[in-house]
mmCIF file of C-alpha atoms and ligand atoms in Angstrom:
data_model
loop_
_atom_site.group_PDB
_atom_site.id
_atom_site.type_symbol
_atom_site.label_atom_id
_atom_site.label_comp_id
_atom_site.label_asym_id
_atom_site.label_seq_id
_atom_site.Cartn_x
_atom_site.Cartn_y
_atom_site.Cartn_z
ATOM 1 C CA UNK A 1 -70.817 -80.000 54.271
ATOM 2 C CA UNK A 2 -67.681 -78.373 53.766
ATOM 3 C CA UNK A 3 -64.405 -79.787 53.570
ATOM 4 C CA UNK A 4 -62.282 -78.670 56.937
ATOM 5 C CA UNK A 5 -60.140 -76.540 54.209
ATOM 6 C CA UNK A 6 -63.728 -74.778 53.473
ATOM 7 C CA UNK A 7 -64.862 -74.225 56.593
ATOM 8 C CA UNK A 8 -61.858 -72.356 57.415
ATOM 9 C CA UNK A 9 -61.640 -70.263 54.272
ATOM 10 C CA UNK A 10 -65.255 -69.019 55.042
ATOM 11 C CA UNK A 11 -64.632 -68.141 58.700
ATOM 12 C CA UNK A 12 -62.199 -66.592 57.422
ATOM 13 C CA UNK A 13 -64.123 -64.695 54.232
ATOM 14 C CA UNK A 14 -66.630 -63.902 57.042
ATOM 15 C CA UNK A 15 -64.742 -62.804 59.702
ATOM 16 C CA UNK A 16 -63.912 -59.310 58.816
ATOM 17 C CA UNK A 17 -67.121 -58.510 58.442
ATOM 18 C CA UNK A 18 -68.366 -59.659 61.558
ATOM 19 C CA UNK A 19 -65.476 -57.262 63.028
ATOM 20 C CA UNK A 20 -67.163 -54.205 61.258
ATOM 21 C CA UNK A 21 -70.374 -55.052 62.879
ATOM 22 C CA UNK A 22 -68.725 -55.315 65.868
ATOM 23 C CA UNK A 23 -67.001 -52.091 65.491
ATOM 24 C CA UNK A 24 -70.338 -49.866 64.855
ATOM 25 C CA UNK A 25 -72.096 -52.016 67.463
ATOM 26 C CA UNK A 26 -69.451 -51.042 70.305
ATOM 27 C CA UNK A 27 -67.950 -48.177 70.214
ATOM 28 C CA UNK A 28 -64.609 -49.098 72.272
ATOM 29 C CA UNK A 29 -63.759 -47.663 75.618
ATOM 30 C CA UNK A 30 -61.302 -44.262 74.738
ATOM 31 C CA UNK A 31 -57.736 -44.470 76.127
ATOM 32 C CA UNK A 32 -53.972 -42.788 75.142
ATOM 33 C CA UNK A 33 -53.492 -38.969 74.281
ATOM 34 C CA UNK A 34 -56.224 -36.866 74.019
ATOM 35 C CA UNK A 35 -56.520 -33.421 72.637
ATOM 36 C CA UNK A 36 -58.558 -30.405 74.688
ATOM 37 C CA UNK A 37 -59.398 -27.388 73.315
ATOM 38 C CA UNK A 38 -60.845 -24.694 75.593
ATOM 39 C CA UNK A 39 -63.178 -22.570 73.533
ATOM 40 C CA UNK A 40 -63.599 -20.251 76.455
ATOM 41 C CA UNK A 41 -59.592 -19.550 75.497
ATOM 42 C CA UNK A 42 -60.918 -18.380 71.566
ATOM 43 C CA UNK A 43 -63.524 -16.597 72.928
ATOM 44 C CA UNK A 44 -61.582 -14.316 74.799
ATOM 45 C CA UNK A 45 -58.789 -13.718 72.153
ATOM 46 C CA UNK A 46 -62.120 -12.790 69.475
ATOM 47 C CA UNK A 47 -63.153 -10.361 72.115
ATOM 48 C CA UNK A 48 -58.785 -9.500 72.337
ATOM 49 C CA UNK A 49 -59.145 -8.808 68.459
ATOM 50 C CA UNK A 50 -62.588 -6.747 68.613
ATOM 51 C CA UNK A 51 -61.581 -4.967 71.213
ATOM 52 C CA UNK A 52 -57.965 -4.211 68.972
ATOM 53 C CA UNK A 53 -59.429 -2.527 66.145
ATOM 54 C CA UNK A 54 -62.566 -0.706 64.762
ATOM 55 C CA UNK A 55 -62.137 -2.909 61.448
ATOM 56 C CA UNK A 56 -64.158 -5.827 61.654
ATOM 57 C CA UNK A 57 -62.369 -9.290 62.049
ATOM 58 C CA UNK A 58 -62.686 -11.616 59.763
ATOM 59 C CA UNK A 59 -62.460 -15.597 61.499
ATOM 60 C CA UNK A 60 -59.687 -17.337 59.231
ATOM 61 C CA UNK A 61 -60.682 -21.304 60.530
ATOM 62 C CA UNK A 62 -58.414 -22.547 57.889
ATOM 63 C CA UNK A 63 -57.082 -26.510 58.593
ATOM 64 C CA UNK A 64 -59.451 -26.564 60.430
ATOM 65 C CA UNK A 65 -59.359 -23.900 62.258
ATOM 66 C CA UNK A 66 -55.287 -24.170 62.863
ATOM 67 C CA UNK A 67 -56.247 -27.737 63.965
ATOM 68 C CA UNK A 68 -58.847 -26.411 66.665
ATOM 69 C CA UNK A 69 -62.089 -27.429 64.817
ATOM 70 C CA UNK A 70 -63.335 -25.212 62.071
ATOM 71 C CA UNK A 71 -66.686 -25.364 62.986
ATOM 72 C CA UNK A 72 -65.955 -25.283 66.552
ATOM 73 C CA UNK A 73 -63.789 -21.731 66.440
ATOM 74 C CA UNK A 74 -66.049 -19.732 63.813
ATOM 75 C CA UNK A 75 -69.288 -19.868 66.491
ATOM 76 C CA UNK A 76 -66.824 -18.872 69.327
ATOM 77 C CA UNK A 77 -65.559 -16.290 67.377
ATOM 78 C CA UNK A 78 -69.047 -15.321 65.711
ATOM 79 C CA UNK A 79 -70.418 -15.415 69.170
ATOM 80 C CA UNK A 80 -67.450 -13.235 70.051
ATOM 81 C CA UNK A 81 -66.500 -10.115 67.731
ATOM 82 C CA UNK A 82 -65.726 -11.920 64.547
ATOM 83 C CA UNK A 83 -68.458 -11.567 61.916
ATOM 84 C CA UNK A 84 -67.063 -12.981 58.752
ATOM 85 C CA UNK A 85 -64.913 -15.912 58.567
ATOM 86 C CA UNK A 86 -62.409 -17.201 55.947
ATOM 87 C CA UNK A 87 -61.060 -19.759 54.752
ATOM 88 C CA UNK A 88 -58.296 -21.661 52.215
ATOM 89 C CA UNK A 89 -60.459 -23.958 50.356
ATOM 90 C CA UNK A 90 -64.141 -23.616 48.699
ATOM 91 C CA UNK A 91 -64.747 -27.481 50.165
ATOM 92 C CA UNK A 92 -62.896 -25.536 53.841
ATOM 93 C CA UNK A 93 -66.671 -22.995 53.542
ATOM 94 C CA UNK A 94 -68.688 -25.480 52.630
ATOM 95 C CA UNK A 95 -68.425 -27.251 55.402
ATOM 96 C CA UNK A 96 -69.276 -24.269 57.316
ATOM 97 C CA UNK A 97 -72.398 -24.228 55.036
ATOM 98 C CA UNK A 98 -73.696 -27.196 55.890
ATOM 99 C CA UNK A 99 -73.170 -26.851 59.516
ATOM 100 C CA UNK A 100 -75.017 -23.811 59.390
ATOM 101 C CA UNK A 101 -73.544 -21.074 59.865
ATOM 102 C CA UNK A 102 -74.686 -18.093 58.008
ATOM 103 C CA UNK A 103 -71.600 -15.318 58.244
ATOM 104 C CA UNK A 104 -69.906 -14.112 55.501
ATOM 105 C CA UNK A 105 -67.069 -16.806 54.352
ATOM 106 C CA UNK A 106 -64.732 -15.683 51.884
ATOM 107 C CA UNK A 107 -63.001 -18.526 50.013
ATOM 108 C CA UNK A 108 -59.181 -17.265 48.761
ATOM 109 C CA UNK A 109 -56.999 -20.264 47.379
ATOM 110 C CA UNK A 110 -59.422 -22.296 44.700
ATOM 111 C CA UNK A 111 -56.879 -23.728 41.474
ATOM 112 C CA UNK A 112 -59.347 -22.480 38.348
ATOM 113 C CA UNK A 113 -61.153 -25.544 37.895
ATOM 114 C CA UNK A 114 -62.318 -25.394 41.629
ATOM 115 C CA UNK A 115 -66.176 -26.201 42.495
ATOM 116 C CA UNK A 116 -67.787 -22.454 41.686
ATOM 117 C CA UNK A 117 -70.598 -24.006 41.690
ATOM 118 C CA UNK A 118 -71.461 -24.799 45.085
ATOM 119 C CA UNK A 119 -69.386 -21.287 46.050
ATOM 120 C CA UNK A 120 -72.297 -19.044 43.840
ATOM 121 C CA UNK A 121 -75.331 -21.779 45.529
ATOM 122 C CA UNK A 122 -73.702 -21.330 49.155
ATOM 123 C CA UNK A 123 -72.877 -17.507 48.683
ATOM 124 C CA UNK A 124 -69.807 -17.915 49.309
ATOM 125 C CA UNK A 125 -67.128 -15.241 48.367
ATOM 126 C CA UNK A 126 -64.695 -15.774 46.453
ATOM 127 C CA UNK A 127 -61.104 -14.352 46.043
ATOM 128 C CA UNK A 128 -59.112 -13.882 41.733
ATOM 129 C CA UNK A 129 -55.948 -13.371 41.673
ATOM 130 C CA UNK A 130 -56.178 -14.179 37.936
ATOM 131 C CA UNK A 131 -57.652 -13.190 34.487
ATOM 132 C CA UNK A 132 -58.419 -16.993 34.470
ATOM 133 C CA UNK A 133 -60.128 -17.134 37.784
ATOM 134 C CA UNK A 134 -61.386 -14.584 36.837
ATOM 135 C CA UNK A 135 -62.979 -16.266 33.334
ATOM 136 C CA UNK A 136 -63.214 -19.625 35.587
ATOM 137 C CA UNK A 137 -66.217 -17.334 37.464
ATOM 138 C CA UNK A 138 -67.585 -15.708 35.306
ATOM 139 C CA UNK A 139 -68.632 -18.738 32.840
ATOM 140 C CA UNK A 140 -69.936 -20.733 35.500
ATOM 141 C CA UNK A 141 -72.296 -17.954 37.515
ATOM 142 C CA UNK A 142 -73.540 -17.276 34.102
ATOM 143 C CA UNK A 143 -74.409 -20.216 33.582
ATOM 144 C CA UNK A 144 -76.541 -20.395 36.622
ATOM 145 C CA UNK A 145 -77.374 -16.647 36.386
ATOM 146 C CA UNK A 146 -77.128 -16.004 39.101
ATOM 147 C CA UNK A 147 -73.620 -13.341 40.260
ATOM 148 C CA UNK A 148 -70.901 -14.118 42.649
ATOM 149 C CA UNK A 149 -69.480 -11.952 45.113
ATOM 150 C CA UNK A 150 -66.358 -11.492 44.072
ATOM 151 C CA UNK A 151 -62.700 -10.134 46.212
ATOM 152 C CA UNK A 152 -60.301 -9.319 43.749
ATOM 153 C CA UNK A 153 -56.603 -10.930 45.634
ATOM 154 C CA UNK A 154 -53.469 -8.061 44.832
ATOM 155 C CA UNK A 155 -49.935 -9.811 44.970
ATOM 156 C CA UNK A 156 -48.765 -7.280 47.740
ATOM 157 C CA UNK A 157 -44.561 -8.595 48.078
ATOM 158 C CA UNK A 158 -44.563 -12.367 49.519
ATOM 159 C CA UNK A 159 -44.743 -13.098 45.105
ATOM 160 C CA UNK A 160 -47.356 -15.803 46.279
ATOM 161 C CA UNK A 161 -51.332 -15.899 45.973
ATOM 162 C CA UNK A 162 -52.643 -13.188 44.495
ATOM 163 C CA UNK A 163 -52.230 -10.491 40.522
ATOM 164 C CA UNK A 164 -48.854 -9.401 39.557
ATOM 165 C CA UNK A 165 -49.228 -6.095 39.754
ATOM 166 C CA UNK A 166 -48.625 -5.845 36.262
ATOM 167 C CA UNK A 167 -51.456 -7.189 35.486
ATOM 168 C CA UNK A 168 -53.722 -5.860 38.712
ATOM 169 C CA UNK A 169 -55.517 -2.356 36.139
ATOM 170 C CA UNK A 170 -56.603 -5.706 33.805
ATOM 171 C CA UNK A 171 -57.845 -7.576 35.858
ATOM 172 C CA UNK A 172 -59.787 -4.921 37.262
ATOM 173 C CA UNK A 173 -60.810 -3.811 33.414
ATOM 174 C CA UNK A 174 -62.192 -7.726 32.765
ATOM 175 C CA UNK A 175 -63.518 -7.828 36.298
ATOM 176 C CA UNK A 176 -65.062 -4.045 35.885
ATOM 177 C CA UNK A 177 -66.944 -4.800 32.450
ATOM 178 C CA UNK A 178 -67.865 -8.810 34.365
ATOM 179 C CA UNK A 179 -69.991 -6.177 36.407
ATOM 180 C CA UNK A 180 -71.514 -5.188 33.866
ATOM 181 C CA UNK A 181 -73.241 -8.386 32.369
ATOM 182 C CA UNK A 182 -73.936 -9.005 35.729
ATOM 183 C CA UNK A 183 -71.996 -11.928 36.725
ATOM 184 C CA UNK A 184 -69.614 -10.855 39.397
ATOM 185 C CA UNK A 185 -70.112 -7.880 42.255
ATOM 186 C CA UNK A 186 -66.320 -6.571 43.599
ATOM 187 C CA UNK A 187 -67.048 -6.674 47.057
ATOM 188 C CA UNK A 188 -63.825 -6.094 47.714
ATOM 189 C CA UNK A 189 -60.165 -5.936 48.066
ATOM 190 C CA UNK A 190 -57.633 -7.958 49.283
ATOM 191 C CA UNK A 191 -53.103 -7.792 50.215
ATOM 192 C CA UNK A 192 -51.517 -10.210 52.297
ATOM 193 C CA UNK A 193 -48.048 -9.163 54.497
ATOM 194 C CA UNK A 194 -44.870 -11.427 54.210
ATOM 195 C CA UNK A 195 -43.344 -9.504 57.095
ATOM 196 C CA UNK A 196 -45.823 -8.082 59.810
ATOM 197 C CA UNK A 197 -44.461 -10.452 62.047
ATOM 198 C CA UNK A 198 -41.544 -7.830 62.197
ATOM 199 C CA UNK A 199 -43.165 -4.238 62.060
ATOM 200 C CA UNK A 200 -40.502 -2.699 60.747
ATOM 201 C CA UNK A 201 -39.005 -4.632 58.175
ATOM 202 C CA UNK A 202 -39.980 -1.516 55.137
ATOM 203 C CA UNK A 203 -41.539 -4.744 53.280
ATOM 204 C CA UNK A 204 -44.385 -3.166 54.887
ATOM 205 C CA UNK A 205 -44.249 -0.208 54.367
ATOM 206 C CA UNK A 206 -44.380 -1.705 50.426
ATOM 207 C CA UNK A 207 -46.969 -3.732 50.464
ATOM 208 C CA UNK A 208 -48.871 -0.553 52.101
ATOM 209 C CA UNK A 209 -48.155 1.034 49.380
ATOM 210 C CA UNK A 210 -48.789 -1.575 46.808
ATOM 211 C CA UNK A 211 -52.544 -1.747 48.212
ATOM 212 C CA UNK A 212 -53.670 1.533 48.303
ATOM 213 C CA UNK A 213 -52.169 1.759 44.979
ATOM 214 C CA UNK A 214 -54.331 -1.542 43.768
ATOM 215 C CA UNK A 215 -57.523 0.469 45.495
ATOM 216 C CA UNK A 216 -56.595 2.966 43.707
ATOM 217 C CA UNK A 217 -56.579 1.227 40.171
ATOM 218 C CA UNK A 218 -59.403 -0.870 40.986
ATOM 219 C CA UNK A 219 -61.540 2.712 41.353
ATOM 220 C CA UNK A 220 -60.014 4.707 39.204
ATOM 221 C CA UNK A 221 -61.402 0.759 36.559
ATOM 222 C CA UNK A 222 -64.872 1.521 37.924
ATOM 223 C CA UNK A 223 -65.238 -0.337 40.761
ATOM 224 C CA UNK A 224 -66.404 0.355 43.863
ATOM 225 C CA UNK A 225 -64.765 -2.703 46.988
ATOM 226 C CA UNK A 226 -66.677 -1.928 49.777
ATOM 227 C CA UNK A 227 -64.506 -4.427 51.796
ATOM 228 C CA UNK A 228 -60.510 -3.738 51.900
ATOM 229 C CA UNK A 229 -58.957 -6.303 54.403
ATOM 230 C CA UNK A 230 -55.167 -6.592 53.726
ATOM 231 C CA UNK A 231 -53.762 -6.860 58.008
ATOM 232 C CA UNK A 232 -53.807 -11.178 58.718
ATOM 233 C CA UNK A 233 -52.454 -11.373 63.474
ATOM 234 C CA UNK A 234 -49.473 -9.868 63.035
ATOM 235 C CA UNK A 235 -50.738 -6.599 61.329
ATOM 236 C CA UNK A 236 -53.697 -6.206 63.105
ATOM 237 C CA UNK A 237 -51.716 -5.843 66.609
ATOM 238 C CA UNK A 238 -49.550 -4.099 65.625
ATOM 239 C CA UNK A 239 -50.209 -1.476 62.367
ATOM 240 C CA UNK A 240 -53.536 0.421 62.658
ATOM 241 C CA UNK A 241 -52.580 1.462 59.641
ATOM 242 C CA UNK A 242 -53.196 -2.067 58.067
ATOM 243 C CA UNK A 243 -56.185 -2.109 59.500
ATOM 244 C CA UNK A 244 -59.036 -0.702 56.541
ATOM 245 C CA UNK A 245 -61.906 -2.593 56.616
ATOM 246 C CA UNK A 246 -61.867 -5.924 58.209
ATOM 247 C CA UNK A 247 -58.425 -7.547 59.312
ATOM 248 C CA UNK A 248 -58.291 -11.343 59.191
ATOM 249 C CA UNK A 249 -57.145 -13.208 62.091
ATOM 250 C CA UNK A 250 -56.341 -16.749 62.508
ATOM 251 C CA UNK A 251 -53.568 -17.560 64.675
ATOM 252 C CA UNK A 252 -54.426 -15.149 67.126
ATOM 253 C CA UNK A 253 -57.799 -16.172 67.673
ATOM 254 C CA UNK A 254 -55.917 -19.519 68.597
ATOM 255 C CA UNK A 255 -53.349 -18.147 70.922
ATOM 256 C CA UNK A 256 -50.488 -17.350 68.755
ATOM 257 C CA UNK A 257 -48.374 -14.171 68.319
ATOM 258 C CA UNK A 258 -46.348 -13.741 65.993
ATOM 259 C CA UNK A 259 -45.506 -9.671 67.230
ATOM 260 C CA UNK A 260 -45.258 -11.252 70.321
ATOM 261 C CA UNK A 261 -46.498 -8.236 71.726
ATOM 262 C CA UNK A 262 -49.590 -9.364 73.841
ATOM 263 C CA UNK A 263 -50.223 -12.296 75.538
ATOM 264 C CA UNK A 264 -53.192 -14.316 74.280
ATOM 265 C CA UNK A 265 -55.048 -17.660 75.679
ATOM 266 C CA UNK A 266 -53.604 -20.614 73.607
ATOM 267 C CA UNK A 267 -56.357 -23.208 73.566
ATOM 268 C CA UNK A 268 -54.465 -26.908 73.421
ATOM 269 C CA UNK A 269 -54.116 -29.657 76.302
ATOM 270 C CA UNK A 270 -52.072 -32.808 75.255
ATOM 271 C CA UNK A 271 -52.079 -35.413 77.697
ATOM 272 C CA UNK A 272 -51.237 -39.073 77.528
ATOM 273 C CA UNK A 273 -51.204 -41.212 80.273
ATOM 274 C CA UNK A 274 -48.293 -43.784 81.169
ATOM 275 C CA UNK A 275 -48.050 -47.224 79.466
ATOM 276 C CA UNK A 276 -45.584 -48.728 81.259
ATOM 277 C CA UNK A 277 -43.032 -47.446 83.861
ATOM 278 C CA UNK A 278 -39.299 -49.924 83.985
ATOM 279 C CA UNK A 279 -36.646 -49.376 86.359
ATOM 280 C CA UNK A 280 -32.980 -49.654 84.051
ATOM 281 C CA UNK A 281 -29.717 -49.464 85.302
ATOM 282 C CA UNK A 282 -26.873 -46.834 84.368
ATOM 283 C CA UNK A 283 -25.624 -47.195 80.506
ATOM 284 C CA UNK A 284 -29.048 -48.507 79.353
ATOM 285 C CA UNK A 285 -29.268 -47.538 74.985
ATOM 286 C CA UNK A 286 -33.021 -46.085 74.700
ATOM 287 C CA UNK A 287 -34.819 -46.007 71.619
ATOM 288 C CA UNK A 288 -33.948 -46.179 68.636
ATOM 289 C CA UNK A 289 -30.257 -45.704 67.267
ATOM 290 C CA UNK A 290 -29.686 -45.608 71.164
ATOM 291 C CA UNK A 291 -28.890 -42.010 71.124
ATOM 292 C CA UNK A 292 -29.651 -41.330 74.517
ATOM 293 C CA UNK A 293 -27.659 -43.598 77.193
ATOM 294 C CA UNK A 294 -28.474 -43.641 81.096
ATOM 295 C CA UNK A 295 -26.195 -42.241 83.337
ATOM 296 C CA UNK A 296 -27.531 -43.334 86.333
ATOM 297 C CA UNK A 297 -30.136 -46.091 87.428
ATOM 298 C CA UNK A 298 -33.598 -44.083 86.231
ATOM 299 C CA UNK A 299 -37.268 -44.679 85.771
ATOM 300 C CA UNK A 300 -38.341 -44.732 82.251
ATOM 301 C CA UNK A 301 -41.898 -44.357 81.402
ATOM 302 C CA UNK A 302 -43.586 -44.899 77.848
ATOM 303 C CA UNK A 303 -46.519 -42.531 76.432
ATOM 304 C CA UNK A 304 -48.498 -43.927 73.474
ATOM 305 C CA UNK A 305 -47.789 -40.790 70.981
ATOM 306 C CA UNK A 306 -45.439 -39.724 68.894
ATOM 307 C CA UNK A 307 -44.753 -37.980 65.703
ATOM 308 C CA UNK A 308 -47.643 -39.520 63.535
ATOM 309 C CA UNK A 309 -49.825 -37.417 66.443
ATOM 310 C CA UNK A 310 -48.178 -34.226 65.913
ATOM 311 C CA UNK A 311 -45.141 -34.417 67.957
ATOM 312 C CA UNK A 312 -42.249 -33.637 65.618
ATOM 313 C CA UNK A 313 -39.053 -35.961 65.789
ATOM 314 C CA UNK A 314 -37.288 -32.862 65.736
ATOM 315 C CA UNK A 315 -37.650 -31.761 68.800
ATOM 316 C CA UNK A 316 -36.218 -35.074 69.811
ATOM 317 C CA UNK A 317 -33.049 -34.133 72.405
ATOM 318 C CA UNK A 318 -35.205 -31.233 73.293
ATOM 319 C CA UNK A 319 -38.642 -32.005 73.816
ATOM 320 C CA UNK A 320 -39.623 -32.331 77.590
ATOM 321 C CA UNK A 321 -43.334 -32.831 79.750
ATOM 322 C CA UNK A 322 -45.008 -32.327 82.862
ATOM 323 C CA UNK A 323 -45.401 -35.672 85.391
ATOM 324 C CA UNK A 324 -46.897 -34.647 88.601
ATOM 325 C CA UNK A 325 -45.837 -30.991 88.526
ATOM 326 C CA UNK A 326 -42.535 -31.420 87.267
ATOM 327 C CA UNK A 327 -40.688 -31.154 83.548
ATOM 328 C CA UNK A 328 -39.343 -34.047 83.056
ATOM 329 C CA UNK A 329 -36.754 -35.061 79.253
ATOM 330 C CA UNK A 330 -38.802 -36.787 76.678
ATOM 331 C CA UNK A 331 -35.513 -39.496 75.943
ATOM 332 C CA UNK A 332 -33.844 -41.791 72.472
ATOM 333 C CA UNK A 333 -35.602 -40.203 69.331
ATOM 334 C CA UNK A 334 -39.217 -39.524 69.862
ATOM 335 C CA UNK A 335 -40.637 -42.612 67.872
ATOM 336 C CA UNK A 336 -43.750 -42.504 65.385
ATOM 337 C CA UNK A 337 -46.580 -43.742 67.611
ATOM 338 C CA UNK A 338 -44.170 -43.761 70.935
ATOM 339 C CA UNK A 339 -41.771 -41.568 72.917
ATOM 340 C CA UNK A 340 -39.575 -42.499 76.330
ATOM 341 C CA UNK A 341 -39.513 -39.926 79.290
ATOM 342 C CA UNK A 342 -36.575 -40.378 81.914
ATOM 343 C CA UNK A 343 -38.581 -39.707 85.359
ATOM 344 C CA UNK A 344 -35.881 -40.103 87.450
ATOM 345 C CA UNK A 345 -36.437 -41.712 91.080
ATOM 346 C CA UNK A 346 -39.850 -41.204 90.737
ATOM 347 C CA UNK A 347 -41.946 -43.972 90.550
ATOM 348 C CA UNK A 348 -44.562 -43.064 88.200
ATOM 349 C CA UNK A 349 -47.796 -46.212 87.838
ATOM 350 C CA UNK A 350 -48.136 -47.015 84.619
ATOM 351 C CA UNK A 351 -52.366 -45.476 83.564
ATOM 352 C CA UNK A 352 -51.071 -41.677 85.600
ATOM 353 C CA UNK A 353 -51.245 -38.128 83.356
ATOM 354 C CA UNK A 354 -48.130 -36.426 81.423
ATOM 355 C CA UNK A 355 -49.141 -32.666 80.104
ATOM 356 C CA UNK A 356 -47.614 -32.495 76.412
ATOM 357 C CA UNK A 357 -48.238 -29.071 76.844
ATOM 358 C CA UNK A 358 -51.212 -26.957 77.964
ATOM 359 C CA UNK A 359 -51.070 -23.479 78.251
ATOM 360 C CA UNK A 360 -48.507 -23.487 81.006
ATOM 361 C CA UNK A 361 -50.272 -22.351 83.861
ATOM 362 C CA UNK A 362 -49.206 -25.439 85.077
ATOM 363 C CA UNK A 363 -45.370 -24.970 84.725
ATOM 364 C CA UNK A 364 -46.625 -27.796 81.345
ATOM 365 C CA UNK A 365 -43.985 -27.109 77.951
ATOM 366 C CA UNK A 366 -46.546 -24.891 75.449
ATOM 367 C CA UNK A 367 -47.132 -25.434 71.915
ATOM 368 C CA UNK A 368 -43.992 -22.444 71.583
ATOM 369 C CA UNK A 369 -41.574 -24.271 73.867
ATOM 370 C CA UNK A 370 -42.722 -27.561 71.417
ATOM 371 C CA UNK A 371 -42.123 -24.992 68.226
ATOM 372 C CA UNK A 372 -38.774 -23.913 69.881
ATOM 373 C CA UNK A 373 -37.645 -27.789 69.794
ATOM 374 C CA UNK A 374 -38.613 -28.691 66.410
ATOM 375 C CA UNK A 375 -37.472 -25.187 65.009
ATOM 376 C CA UNK A 376 -40.096 -23.983 63.812
ATOM 377 C CA UNK A 377 -43.823 -21.909 64.942
ATOM 378 C CA UNK A 378 -46.410 -23.258 67.378
ATOM 379 C CA UNK A 379 -48.946 -23.266 64.130
ATOM 380 C CA UNK A 380 -47.248 -25.913 62.931
ATOM 381 C CA UNK A 381 -47.296 -27.625 66.114
ATOM 382 C CA UNK A 382 -51.157 -26.686 66.530
ATOM 383 C CA UNK A 383 -52.665 -28.392 62.816
ATOM 384 C CA UNK A 384 -50.369 -31.028 62.994
ATOM 385 C CA UNK A 385 -52.283 -33.114 65.470
ATOM 386 C CA UNK A 386 -53.337 -36.530 64.338
ATOM 387 C CA UNK A 387 -55.951 -38.355 63.718
ATOM 388 C CA UNK A 388 -56.134 -40.623 66.279
ATOM 389 C CA UNK A 389 -55.385 -38.644 69.417
ATOM 390 C CA UNK A 390 -59.390 -38.065 70.618
ATOM 391 C CA UNK A 391 -59.990 -34.217 70.121
ATOM 392 C CA UNK A 392 -62.597 -33.215 73.332
ATOM 393 C CA UNK A 393 -64.103 -29.032 73.289
ATOM 394 C CA UNK A 394 -64.922 -27.447 75.935
ATOM 395 C CA UNK A 395 -67.188 -25.019 75.767
ATOM 396 C CA UNK A 396 -66.778 -21.101 76.310
ATOM 397 C CA UNK A 397 -69.461 -20.680 78.645
ATOM 398 C CA UNK A 398 -70.060 -23.235 80.836
ATOM 399 C CA UNK A 399 -67.307 -25.032 80.930
ATOM 400 C CA UNK A 400 -68.663 -28.554 79.888
ATOM 401 C CA UNK A 401 -66.758 -30.847 78.288
ATOM 402 C CA UNK A 402 -68.437 -32.316 74.624
ATOM 403 C CA UNK A 403 -67.021 -35.061 73.192
ATOM 404 C CA UNK A 404 -65.926 -35.189 69.718
ATOM 405 C CA UNK A 405 -64.296 -38.771 68.969
HETATM 406 C C1 PLP B 1 -53.996 -17.500 56.623
HETATM 407 C C2 PLP B 1 -53.730 -16.432 56.232
HETATM 408 C C3 PLP B 1 -54.227 -14.980 57.533
HETATM 409 C C4 PLP B 1 -54.883 -15.574 58.316
HETATM 410 O O1 PLP B 1 -53.253 -15.172 58.621
HETATM 411 P P1 PLP B 1 -52.602 -15.328 60.845
HETATM 412 O O2 PLP B 1 -51.421 -14.462 60.641
HETATM 413 O O3 PLP B 1 -52.765 -16.693 61.207
HETATM 414 O O4 PLP B 1 -54.449 -14.577 61.415
HETATM 415 C C5 PLP B 1 -54.853 -14.274 57.210
HETATM 416 N N1 PLP B 1 -55.053 -13.692 55.044
HETATM 417 C C6 PLP B 1 -54.094 -15.111 53.707
HETATM 418 C C7 PLP B 1 -54.287 -14.712 52.490
HETATM 419 C C8 PLP B 1 -53.851 -15.597 54.922
HETATM 420 O O5 PLP B 1 -53.419 -17.106 54.023
#
């Protein structure tokens, strides 16, 4: 027999285990904020880019496909005109392989001690920006008695990733030596433009010239890079001189055009149900630090999502949502998990759905609206949606909804 204290202690110790079991057995019914991803939009956007250039399209699916699901975006893009995939780190590429995708994959940003072995084994091309990176690839490929496919990466004017021009001829010569030993094959040369969103900026001409010089220098060193690539979304849309053999398109696939020259289709719709609605008097202060005060009697609705779910706090005081076909302001500060919407004389029922953003067809705010309210870019909004938002993917063809979480 246990004493009462011992029994309580035992129950306490067993409690969490039993709860964990319960959780595994019955999934809680889904409620709350919901993100719907329209793969039809991604299909249409990919087709537009494939038509736009005679170069091949590399679908850039870094950062989980710009928050849209890397595997879904990759599959959809490959079925609609893209012929290869681009990611930042090797792990992102490995996940594409694990999902069964066999298209060429390029990973372009890795520390020197990255898991090069996995990349080589999985047939993932690696961008090489420096001699230490090249040495790491050579060492690993030699140990595996395999040939790594690499793209030499030249800094074409951002002072970010890529080889400095002064180190480039040496990098090309070292890569050529490694080709002779069979450890690497230089299949590509890449650069990246820092000002392509503004096509008339002279930085673009400098980048193009430097890239052409880099390709020439590689050829002089005896390399024969078949895949030259410089353009991302904006340059693909605005400057055919940057297209070369492959255009690396990321933002454009998910409906973001930083050059503001074409109408792409946004793919995300974020909604949430009202948790509660209350009627308040004039003079009522709302939220942390009372940054908003009701001027007249109004209804206030509470939505269960906040900055931990990806609504930028910087949009406080400007952001709106769509309720019953009308834009309504979010009032007071955006909190971590919740926001308050001023509904005026409209008494909304708890459980009714507000649209936080979508393609804009019904007058709802867009991701672009949210970006401007928060003084940021659309990329930051779509990659920032938190993990507790339920995700659903609408297939490109049938319009069927597939539940992801
Ligand atoms: C993110 C990225 C891209 C894709 O750029 P978008 O403008 O989103 O199309 C291409 N190349 C590199 C090196 C990148 O980092």
